[in-house]
JSON list of C-alpha atoms in Angstrom, two decimals:
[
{"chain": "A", "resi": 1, "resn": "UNK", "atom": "CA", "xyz": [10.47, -1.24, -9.84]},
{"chain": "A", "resi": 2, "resn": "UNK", "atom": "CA", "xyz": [11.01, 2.21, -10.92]},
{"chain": "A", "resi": 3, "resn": "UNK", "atom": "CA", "xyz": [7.15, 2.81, -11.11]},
{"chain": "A", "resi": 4, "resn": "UNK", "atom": "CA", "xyz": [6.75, 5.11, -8.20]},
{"chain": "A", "resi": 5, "resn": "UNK", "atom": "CA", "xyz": [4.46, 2.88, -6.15]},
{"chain": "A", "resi": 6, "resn": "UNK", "atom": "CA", "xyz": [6.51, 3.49, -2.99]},
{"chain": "A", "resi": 7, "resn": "UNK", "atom": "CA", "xyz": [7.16, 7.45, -3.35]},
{"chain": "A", "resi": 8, "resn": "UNK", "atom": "CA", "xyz": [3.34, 7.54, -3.84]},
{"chain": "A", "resi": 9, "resn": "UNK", "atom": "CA", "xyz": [2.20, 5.38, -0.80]},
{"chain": "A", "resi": 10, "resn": "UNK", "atom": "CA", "xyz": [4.93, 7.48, 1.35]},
{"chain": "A", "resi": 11, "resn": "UNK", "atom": "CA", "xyz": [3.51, 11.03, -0.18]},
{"chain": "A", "resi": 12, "resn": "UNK", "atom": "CA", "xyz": [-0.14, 9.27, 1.14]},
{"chain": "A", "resi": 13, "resn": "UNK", "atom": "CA", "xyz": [1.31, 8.77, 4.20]},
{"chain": "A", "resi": 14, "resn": "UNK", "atom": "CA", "xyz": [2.42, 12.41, 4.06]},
{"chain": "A", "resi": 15, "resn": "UNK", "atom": "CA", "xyz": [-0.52, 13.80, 3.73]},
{"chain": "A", "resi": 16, "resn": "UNK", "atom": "CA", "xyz": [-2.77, 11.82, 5.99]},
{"chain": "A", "resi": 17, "resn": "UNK", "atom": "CA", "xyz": [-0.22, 12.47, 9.21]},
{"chain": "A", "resi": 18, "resn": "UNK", "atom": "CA", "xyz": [-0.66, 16.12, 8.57]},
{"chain": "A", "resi": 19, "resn": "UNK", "atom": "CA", "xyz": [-4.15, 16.09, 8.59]},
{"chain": "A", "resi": 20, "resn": "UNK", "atom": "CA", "xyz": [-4.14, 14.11, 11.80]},
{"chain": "A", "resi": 21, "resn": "UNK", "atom": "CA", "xyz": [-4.75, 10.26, 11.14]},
{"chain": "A", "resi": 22, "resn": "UNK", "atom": "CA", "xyz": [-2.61, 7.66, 12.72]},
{"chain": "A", "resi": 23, "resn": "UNK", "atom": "CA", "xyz": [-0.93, 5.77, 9.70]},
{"chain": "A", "resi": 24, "resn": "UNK", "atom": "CA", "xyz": [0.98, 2.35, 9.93]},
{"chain": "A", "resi": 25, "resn": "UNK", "atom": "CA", "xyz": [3.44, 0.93, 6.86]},
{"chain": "A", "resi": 26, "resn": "UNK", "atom": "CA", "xyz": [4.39, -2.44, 6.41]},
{"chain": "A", "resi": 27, "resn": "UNK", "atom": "CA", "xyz": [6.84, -3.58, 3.33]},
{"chain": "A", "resi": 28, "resn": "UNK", "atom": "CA", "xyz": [5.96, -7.21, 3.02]},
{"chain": "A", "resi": 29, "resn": "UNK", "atom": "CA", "xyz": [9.09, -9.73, 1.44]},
{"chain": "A", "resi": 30, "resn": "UNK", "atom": "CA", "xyz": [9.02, -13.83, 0.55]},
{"chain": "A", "resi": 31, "resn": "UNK", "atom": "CA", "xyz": [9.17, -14.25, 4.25]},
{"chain": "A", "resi": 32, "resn": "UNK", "atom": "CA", "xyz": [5.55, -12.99, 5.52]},
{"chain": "A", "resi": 33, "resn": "UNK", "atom": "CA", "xyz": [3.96, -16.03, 3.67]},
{"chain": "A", "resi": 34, "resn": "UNK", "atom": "CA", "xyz": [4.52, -17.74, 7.14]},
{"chain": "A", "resi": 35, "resn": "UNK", "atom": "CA", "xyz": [1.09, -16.83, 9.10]},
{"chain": "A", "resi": 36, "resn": "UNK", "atom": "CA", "xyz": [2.98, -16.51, 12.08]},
{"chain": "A", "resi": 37, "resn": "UNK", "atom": "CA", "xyz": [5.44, -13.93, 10.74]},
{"chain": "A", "resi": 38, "resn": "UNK", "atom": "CA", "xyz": [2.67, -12.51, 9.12]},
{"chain": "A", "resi": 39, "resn": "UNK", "atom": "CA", "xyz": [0.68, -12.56, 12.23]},
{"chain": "A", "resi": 40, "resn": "UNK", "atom": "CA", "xyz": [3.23, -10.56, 13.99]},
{"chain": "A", "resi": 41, "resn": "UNK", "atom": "CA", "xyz": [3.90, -7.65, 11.69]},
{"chain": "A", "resi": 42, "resn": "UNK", "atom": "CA", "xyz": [-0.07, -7.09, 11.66]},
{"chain": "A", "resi": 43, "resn": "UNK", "atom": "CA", "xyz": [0.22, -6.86, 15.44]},
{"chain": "A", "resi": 44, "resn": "UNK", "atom": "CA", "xyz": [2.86, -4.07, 15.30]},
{"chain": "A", "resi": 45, "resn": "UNK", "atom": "CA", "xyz": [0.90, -2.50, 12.64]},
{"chain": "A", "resi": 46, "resn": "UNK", "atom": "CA", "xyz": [-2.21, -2.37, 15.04]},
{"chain": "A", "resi": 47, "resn": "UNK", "atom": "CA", "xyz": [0.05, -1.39, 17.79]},
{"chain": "A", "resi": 48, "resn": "UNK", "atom": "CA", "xyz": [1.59, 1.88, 16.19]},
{"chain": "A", "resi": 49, "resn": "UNK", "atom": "CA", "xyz": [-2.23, 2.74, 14.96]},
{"chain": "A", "resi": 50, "resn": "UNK", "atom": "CA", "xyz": [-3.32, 2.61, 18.50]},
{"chain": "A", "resi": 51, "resn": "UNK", "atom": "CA", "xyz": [-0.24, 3.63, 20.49]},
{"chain": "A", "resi": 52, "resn": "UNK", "atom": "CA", "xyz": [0.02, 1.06, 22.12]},
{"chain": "A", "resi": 53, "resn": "UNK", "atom": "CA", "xyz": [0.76, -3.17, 22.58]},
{"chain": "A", "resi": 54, "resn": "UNK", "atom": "CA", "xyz": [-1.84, -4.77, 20.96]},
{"chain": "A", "resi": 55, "resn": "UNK", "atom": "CA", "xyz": [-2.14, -8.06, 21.23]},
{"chain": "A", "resi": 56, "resn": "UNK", "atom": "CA", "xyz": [-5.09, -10.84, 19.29]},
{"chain": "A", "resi": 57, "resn": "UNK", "atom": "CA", "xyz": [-5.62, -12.84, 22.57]},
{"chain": "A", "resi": 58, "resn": "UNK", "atom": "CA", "xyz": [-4.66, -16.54, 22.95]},
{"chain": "A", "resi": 59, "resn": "UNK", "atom": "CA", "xyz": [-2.12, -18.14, 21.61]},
{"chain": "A", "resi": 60, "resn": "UNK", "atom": "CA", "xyz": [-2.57, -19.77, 17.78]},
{"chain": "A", "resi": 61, "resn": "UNK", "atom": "CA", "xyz": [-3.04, -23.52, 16.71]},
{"chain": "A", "resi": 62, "resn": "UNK", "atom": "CA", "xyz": [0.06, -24.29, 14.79]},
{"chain": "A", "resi": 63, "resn": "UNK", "atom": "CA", "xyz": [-1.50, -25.36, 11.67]},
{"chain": "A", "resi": 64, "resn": "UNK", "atom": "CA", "xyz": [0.41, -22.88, 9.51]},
{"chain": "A", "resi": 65, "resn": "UNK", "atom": "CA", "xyz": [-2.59, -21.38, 8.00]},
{"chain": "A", "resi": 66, "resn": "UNK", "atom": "CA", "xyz": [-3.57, -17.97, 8.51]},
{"chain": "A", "resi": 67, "resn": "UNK", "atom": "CA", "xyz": [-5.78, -18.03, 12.14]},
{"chain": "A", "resi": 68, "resn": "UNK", "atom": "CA", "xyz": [-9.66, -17.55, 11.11]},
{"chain": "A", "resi": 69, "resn": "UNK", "atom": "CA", "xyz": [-10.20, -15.10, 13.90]},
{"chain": "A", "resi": 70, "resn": "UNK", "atom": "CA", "xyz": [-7.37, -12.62, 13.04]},
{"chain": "A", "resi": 71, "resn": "UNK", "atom": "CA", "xyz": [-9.24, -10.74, 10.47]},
{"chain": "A", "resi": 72, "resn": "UNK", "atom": "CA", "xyz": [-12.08, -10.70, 13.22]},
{"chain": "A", "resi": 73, "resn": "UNK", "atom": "CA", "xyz": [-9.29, -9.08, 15.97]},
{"chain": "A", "resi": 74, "resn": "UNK", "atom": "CA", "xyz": [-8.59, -6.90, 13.29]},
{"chain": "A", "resi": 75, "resn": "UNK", "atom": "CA", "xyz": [-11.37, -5.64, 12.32]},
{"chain": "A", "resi": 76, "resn": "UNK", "atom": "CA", "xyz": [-12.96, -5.23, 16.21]},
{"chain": "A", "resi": 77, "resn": "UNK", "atom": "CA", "xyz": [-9.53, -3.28, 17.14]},
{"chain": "A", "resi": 78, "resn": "UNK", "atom": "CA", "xyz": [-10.17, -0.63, 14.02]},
{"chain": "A", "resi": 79, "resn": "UNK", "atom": "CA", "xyz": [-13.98, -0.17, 14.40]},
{"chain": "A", "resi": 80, "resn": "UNK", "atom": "CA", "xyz": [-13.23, 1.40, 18.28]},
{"chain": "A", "resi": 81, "resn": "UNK", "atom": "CA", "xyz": [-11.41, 3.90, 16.47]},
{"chain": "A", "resi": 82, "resn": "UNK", "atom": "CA", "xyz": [-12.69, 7.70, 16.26]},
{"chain": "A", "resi": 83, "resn": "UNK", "atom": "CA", "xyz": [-9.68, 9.15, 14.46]},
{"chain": "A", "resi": 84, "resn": "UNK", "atom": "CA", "xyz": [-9.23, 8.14, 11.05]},
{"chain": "A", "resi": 85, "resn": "UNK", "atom": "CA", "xyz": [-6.04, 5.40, 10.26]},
{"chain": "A", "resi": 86, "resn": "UNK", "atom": "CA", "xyz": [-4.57, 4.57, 6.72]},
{"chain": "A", "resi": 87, "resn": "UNK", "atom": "CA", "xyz": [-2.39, 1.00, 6.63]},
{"chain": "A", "resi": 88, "resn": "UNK", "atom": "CA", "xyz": [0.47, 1.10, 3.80]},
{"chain": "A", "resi": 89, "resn": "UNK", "atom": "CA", "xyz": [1.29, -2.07, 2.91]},
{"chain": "A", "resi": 90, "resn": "UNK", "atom": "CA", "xyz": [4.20, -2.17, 0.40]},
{"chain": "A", "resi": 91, "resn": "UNK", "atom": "CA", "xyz": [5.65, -5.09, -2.39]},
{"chain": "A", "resi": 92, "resn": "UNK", "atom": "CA", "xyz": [2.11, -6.89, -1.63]},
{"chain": "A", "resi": 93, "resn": "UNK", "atom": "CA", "xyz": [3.12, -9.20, -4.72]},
{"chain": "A", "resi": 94, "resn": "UNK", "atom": "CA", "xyz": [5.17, -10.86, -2.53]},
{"chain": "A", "resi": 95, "resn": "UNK", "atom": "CA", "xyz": [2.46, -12.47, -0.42]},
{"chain": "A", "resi": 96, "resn": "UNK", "atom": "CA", "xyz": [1.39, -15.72, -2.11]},
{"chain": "A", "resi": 97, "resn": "UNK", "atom": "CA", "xyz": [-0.30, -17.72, 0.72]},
{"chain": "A", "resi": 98, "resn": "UNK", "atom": "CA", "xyz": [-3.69, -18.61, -0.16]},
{"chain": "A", "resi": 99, "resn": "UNK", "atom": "CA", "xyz": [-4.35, -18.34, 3.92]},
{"chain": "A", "resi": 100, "resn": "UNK", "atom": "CA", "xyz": [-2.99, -14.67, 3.90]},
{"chain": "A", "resi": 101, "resn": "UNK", "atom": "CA", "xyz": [-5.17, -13.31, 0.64]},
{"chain": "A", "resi": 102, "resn": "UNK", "atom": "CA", "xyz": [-8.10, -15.04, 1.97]},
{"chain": "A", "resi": 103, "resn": "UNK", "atom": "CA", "xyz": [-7.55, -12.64, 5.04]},
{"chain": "A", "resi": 104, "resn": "UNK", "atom": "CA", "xyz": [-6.88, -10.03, 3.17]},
{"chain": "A", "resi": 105, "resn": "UNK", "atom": "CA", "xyz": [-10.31, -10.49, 1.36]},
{"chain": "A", "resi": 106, "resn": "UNK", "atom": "CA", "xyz": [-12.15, -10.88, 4.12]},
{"chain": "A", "resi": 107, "resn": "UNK", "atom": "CA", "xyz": [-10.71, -7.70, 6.08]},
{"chain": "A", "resi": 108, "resn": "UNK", "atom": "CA", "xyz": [-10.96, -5.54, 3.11]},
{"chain": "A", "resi": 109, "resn": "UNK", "atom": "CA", "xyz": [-14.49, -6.45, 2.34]},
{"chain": "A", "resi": 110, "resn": "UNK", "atom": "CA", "xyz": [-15.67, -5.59, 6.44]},
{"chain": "A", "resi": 111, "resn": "UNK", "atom": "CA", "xyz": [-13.02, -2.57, 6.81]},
{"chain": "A", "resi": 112, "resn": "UNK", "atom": "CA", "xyz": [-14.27, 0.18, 8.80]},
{"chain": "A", "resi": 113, "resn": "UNK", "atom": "CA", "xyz": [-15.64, 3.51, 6.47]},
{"chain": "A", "resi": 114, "resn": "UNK", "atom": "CA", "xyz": [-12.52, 5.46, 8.71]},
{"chain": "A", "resi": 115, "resn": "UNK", "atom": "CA", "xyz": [-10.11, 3.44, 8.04]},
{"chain": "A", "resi": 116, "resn": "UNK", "atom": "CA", "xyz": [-8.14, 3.18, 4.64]},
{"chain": "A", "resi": 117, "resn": "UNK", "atom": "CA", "xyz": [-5.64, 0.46, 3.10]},
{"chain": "A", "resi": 118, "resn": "UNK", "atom": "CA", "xyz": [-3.36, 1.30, 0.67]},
{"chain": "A", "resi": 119, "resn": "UNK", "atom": "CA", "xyz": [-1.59, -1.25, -1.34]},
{"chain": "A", "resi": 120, "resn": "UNK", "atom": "CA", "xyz": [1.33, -1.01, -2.98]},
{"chain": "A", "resi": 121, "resn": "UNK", "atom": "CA", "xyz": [1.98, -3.79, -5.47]},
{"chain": "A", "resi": 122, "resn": "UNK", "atom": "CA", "xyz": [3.73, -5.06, -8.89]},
{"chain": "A", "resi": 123, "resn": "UNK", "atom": "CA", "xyz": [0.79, -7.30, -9.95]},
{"chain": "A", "resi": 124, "resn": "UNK", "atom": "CA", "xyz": [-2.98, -6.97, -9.02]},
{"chain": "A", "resi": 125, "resn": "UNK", "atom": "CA", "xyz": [-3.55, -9.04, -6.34]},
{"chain": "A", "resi": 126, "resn": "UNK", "atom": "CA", "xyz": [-6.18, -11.69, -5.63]},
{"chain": "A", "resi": 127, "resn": "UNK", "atom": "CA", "xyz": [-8.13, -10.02, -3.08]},
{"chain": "A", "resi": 128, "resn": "UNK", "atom": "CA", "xyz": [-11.23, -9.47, -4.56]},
{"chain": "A", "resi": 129, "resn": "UNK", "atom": "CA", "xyz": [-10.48, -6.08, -5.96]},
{"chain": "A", "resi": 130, "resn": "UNK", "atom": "CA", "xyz": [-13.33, -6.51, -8.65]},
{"chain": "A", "resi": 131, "resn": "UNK", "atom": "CA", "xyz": [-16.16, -6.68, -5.97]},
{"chain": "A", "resi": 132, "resn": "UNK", "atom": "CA", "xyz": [-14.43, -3.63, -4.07]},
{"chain": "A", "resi": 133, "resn": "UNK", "atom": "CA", "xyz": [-14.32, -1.67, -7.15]},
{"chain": "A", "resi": 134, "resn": "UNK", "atom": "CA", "xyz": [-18.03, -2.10, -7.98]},
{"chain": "A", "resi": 135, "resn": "UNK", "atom": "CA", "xyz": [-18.93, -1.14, -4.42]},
{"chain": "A", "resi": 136, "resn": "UNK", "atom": "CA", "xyz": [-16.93, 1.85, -4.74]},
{"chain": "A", "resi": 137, "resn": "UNK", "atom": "CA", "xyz": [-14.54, 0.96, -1.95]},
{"chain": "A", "resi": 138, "resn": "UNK", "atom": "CA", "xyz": [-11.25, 0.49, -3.60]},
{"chain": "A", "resi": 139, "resn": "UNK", "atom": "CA", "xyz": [-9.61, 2.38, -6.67]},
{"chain": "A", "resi": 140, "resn": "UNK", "atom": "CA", "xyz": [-6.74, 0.86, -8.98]},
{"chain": "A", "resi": 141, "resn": "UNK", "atom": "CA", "xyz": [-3.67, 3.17, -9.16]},
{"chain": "A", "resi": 142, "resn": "UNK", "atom": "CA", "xyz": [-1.74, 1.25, -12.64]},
{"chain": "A", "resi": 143, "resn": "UNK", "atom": "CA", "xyz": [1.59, 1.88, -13.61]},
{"chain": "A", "resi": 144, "resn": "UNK", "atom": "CA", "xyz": [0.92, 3.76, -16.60]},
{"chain": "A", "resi": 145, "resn": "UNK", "atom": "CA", "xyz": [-1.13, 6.35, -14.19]},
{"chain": "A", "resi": 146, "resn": "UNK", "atom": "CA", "xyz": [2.56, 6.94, -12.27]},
{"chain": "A", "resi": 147, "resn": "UNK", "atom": "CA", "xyz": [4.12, 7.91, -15.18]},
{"chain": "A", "resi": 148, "resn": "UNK", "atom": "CA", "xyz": [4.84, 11.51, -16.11]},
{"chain": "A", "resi": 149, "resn": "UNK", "atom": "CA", "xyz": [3.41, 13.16, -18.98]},
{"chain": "A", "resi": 150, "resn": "UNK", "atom": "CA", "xyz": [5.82, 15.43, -21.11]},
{"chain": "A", "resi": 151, "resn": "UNK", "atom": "CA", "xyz": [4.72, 18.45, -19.65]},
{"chain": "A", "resi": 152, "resn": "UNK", "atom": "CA", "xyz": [5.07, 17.12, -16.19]},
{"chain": "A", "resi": 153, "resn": "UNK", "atom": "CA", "xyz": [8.62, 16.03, -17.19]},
{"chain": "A", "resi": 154, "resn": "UNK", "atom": "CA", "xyz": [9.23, 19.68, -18.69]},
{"chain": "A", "resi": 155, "resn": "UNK", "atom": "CA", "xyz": [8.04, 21.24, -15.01]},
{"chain": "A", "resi": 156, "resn": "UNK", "atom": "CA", "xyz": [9.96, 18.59, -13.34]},
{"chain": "A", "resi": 157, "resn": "UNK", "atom": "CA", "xyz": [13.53, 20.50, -14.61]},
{"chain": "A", "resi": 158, "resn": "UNK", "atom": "CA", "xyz": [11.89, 24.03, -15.10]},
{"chain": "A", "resi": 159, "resn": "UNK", "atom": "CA", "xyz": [11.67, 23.23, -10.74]},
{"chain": "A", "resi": 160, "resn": "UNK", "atom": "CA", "xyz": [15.10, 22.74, -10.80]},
{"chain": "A", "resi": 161, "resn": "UNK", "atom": "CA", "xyz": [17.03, 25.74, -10.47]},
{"chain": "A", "resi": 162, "resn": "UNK", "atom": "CA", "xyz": [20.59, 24.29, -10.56]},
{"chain": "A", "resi": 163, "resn": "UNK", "atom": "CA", "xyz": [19.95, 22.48, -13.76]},
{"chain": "A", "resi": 164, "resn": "UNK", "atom": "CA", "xyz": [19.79, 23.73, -17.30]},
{"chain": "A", "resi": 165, "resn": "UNK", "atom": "CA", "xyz": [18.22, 21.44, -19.46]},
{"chain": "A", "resi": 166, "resn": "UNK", "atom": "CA", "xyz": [16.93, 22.34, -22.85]},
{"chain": "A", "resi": 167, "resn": "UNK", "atom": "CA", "xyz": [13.27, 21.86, -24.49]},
{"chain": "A", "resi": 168, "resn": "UNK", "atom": "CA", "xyz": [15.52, 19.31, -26.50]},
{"chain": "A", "resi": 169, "resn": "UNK", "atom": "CA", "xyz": [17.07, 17.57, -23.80]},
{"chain": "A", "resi": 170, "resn": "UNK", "atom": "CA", "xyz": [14.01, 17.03, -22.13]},
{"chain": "A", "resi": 171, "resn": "UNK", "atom": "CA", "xyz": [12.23, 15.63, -24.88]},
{"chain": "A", "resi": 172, "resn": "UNK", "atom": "CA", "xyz": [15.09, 13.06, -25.38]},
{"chain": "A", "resi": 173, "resn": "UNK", "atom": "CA", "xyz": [14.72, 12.33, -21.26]},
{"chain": "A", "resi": 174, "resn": "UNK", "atom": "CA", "xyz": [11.34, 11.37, -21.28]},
{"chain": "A", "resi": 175, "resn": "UNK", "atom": "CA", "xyz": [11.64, 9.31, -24.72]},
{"chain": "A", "resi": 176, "resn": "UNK", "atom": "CA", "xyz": [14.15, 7.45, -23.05]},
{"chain": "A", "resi": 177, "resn": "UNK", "atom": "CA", "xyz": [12.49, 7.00, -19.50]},
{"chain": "A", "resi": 178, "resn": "UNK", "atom": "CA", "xyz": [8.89, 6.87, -20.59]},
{"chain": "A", "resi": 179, "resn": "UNK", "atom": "CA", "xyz": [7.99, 9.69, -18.07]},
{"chain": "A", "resi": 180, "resn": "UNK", "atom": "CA", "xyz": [8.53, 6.64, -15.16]},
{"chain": "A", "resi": 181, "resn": "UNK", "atom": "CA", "xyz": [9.43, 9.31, -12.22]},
{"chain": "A", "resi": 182, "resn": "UNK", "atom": "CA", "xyz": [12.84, 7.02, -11.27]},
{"chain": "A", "resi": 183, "resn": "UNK", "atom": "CA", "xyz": [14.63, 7.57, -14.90]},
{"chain": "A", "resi": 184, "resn": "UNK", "atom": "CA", "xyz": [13.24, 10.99, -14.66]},
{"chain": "A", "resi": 185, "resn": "UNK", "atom": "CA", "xyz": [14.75, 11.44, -11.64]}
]
């Protein structure tokens, strides 16, 4: 908490509605281990992506693990798309269900070259981020990278017009804070 995972996903976000692409966020909590649950929100994120309802198709087999043809529904509904899309998905730590990082793995592994995921998330999670890093598909953002540098810290006040804070104080700010944006701040 603190890090600036969040701000950054949301400045992302920012940027990639400006330029055009449809974006989607989801913020992910204890609950979305349940497939179903889970199952839903990934429907509304698909839905705001496209602009419309969309729906996987029959109804699931209540066997509480994560349905094997989601990640193919998925992955057919993003590949019709000619506009580019970026998914945020925020506090990913949160989602421990074998089920759900299995379908994360598999949907990450197959995603479409115009559409980007970007994960927001306290640990690394197990979703084969090794093999996606080789491949050159997915980059690792770590904490330390979110953290301001004492010159970044210095231009962070020298910004502020309405605050007078000496070479002094700032020093003793970002010893304290450790440059993490949310002390800064």
């Amino acid at each position: 908490a603190g890090h600036g995972k969040s701000t950054t996903l949301q400045q992302i976000k920012t940027a990639h509605e400006a330029r055009g692409w449809r974006t989607a966020w989801l913020t992910l909590d204890d609950a979305d281990n349940d497939p179903r649950r889970f199952e839903s929100h990934l429907v509304a994120v698909m839905s705001l992506l496209h602009g419309r309802a969309a729906s996987p198709g029959a109804s699931r087999s209540g066997t509480g693990d994560a349905p094997r043809d989601l990640a193919d529904w998925m992955l057919d509904t993003l590949s019709g798309r000619i506009t580019p899309a970026s998914i945020f998905i925020d506090e990913f730590q949160a989602l421990r269900n074998e089920a759900l990082l299995r379908f994360f793995r598999s949907v990450l592994a197959r995603l479409p070259a115009n559409v980007h995921v970007f994960i927001g998330s306290r640990t690394l999670p197990e979703i084969g981020l090794a093999t996606l890093m080789v491949n050159r598909v997915a980059s690792v953002v770590r904490a330390d990278d979110l953290r301001f540098t004492p010159d970044e810290v210095t231009q962070f006040f020298a910004d502020s017009a309405s605050l007078q804070v000496s070479a002094g104080e700032v020093d003793a700010i970002y010893r304290r804070t450790e440059g993490w944006p949310a002390g800064v701040q």
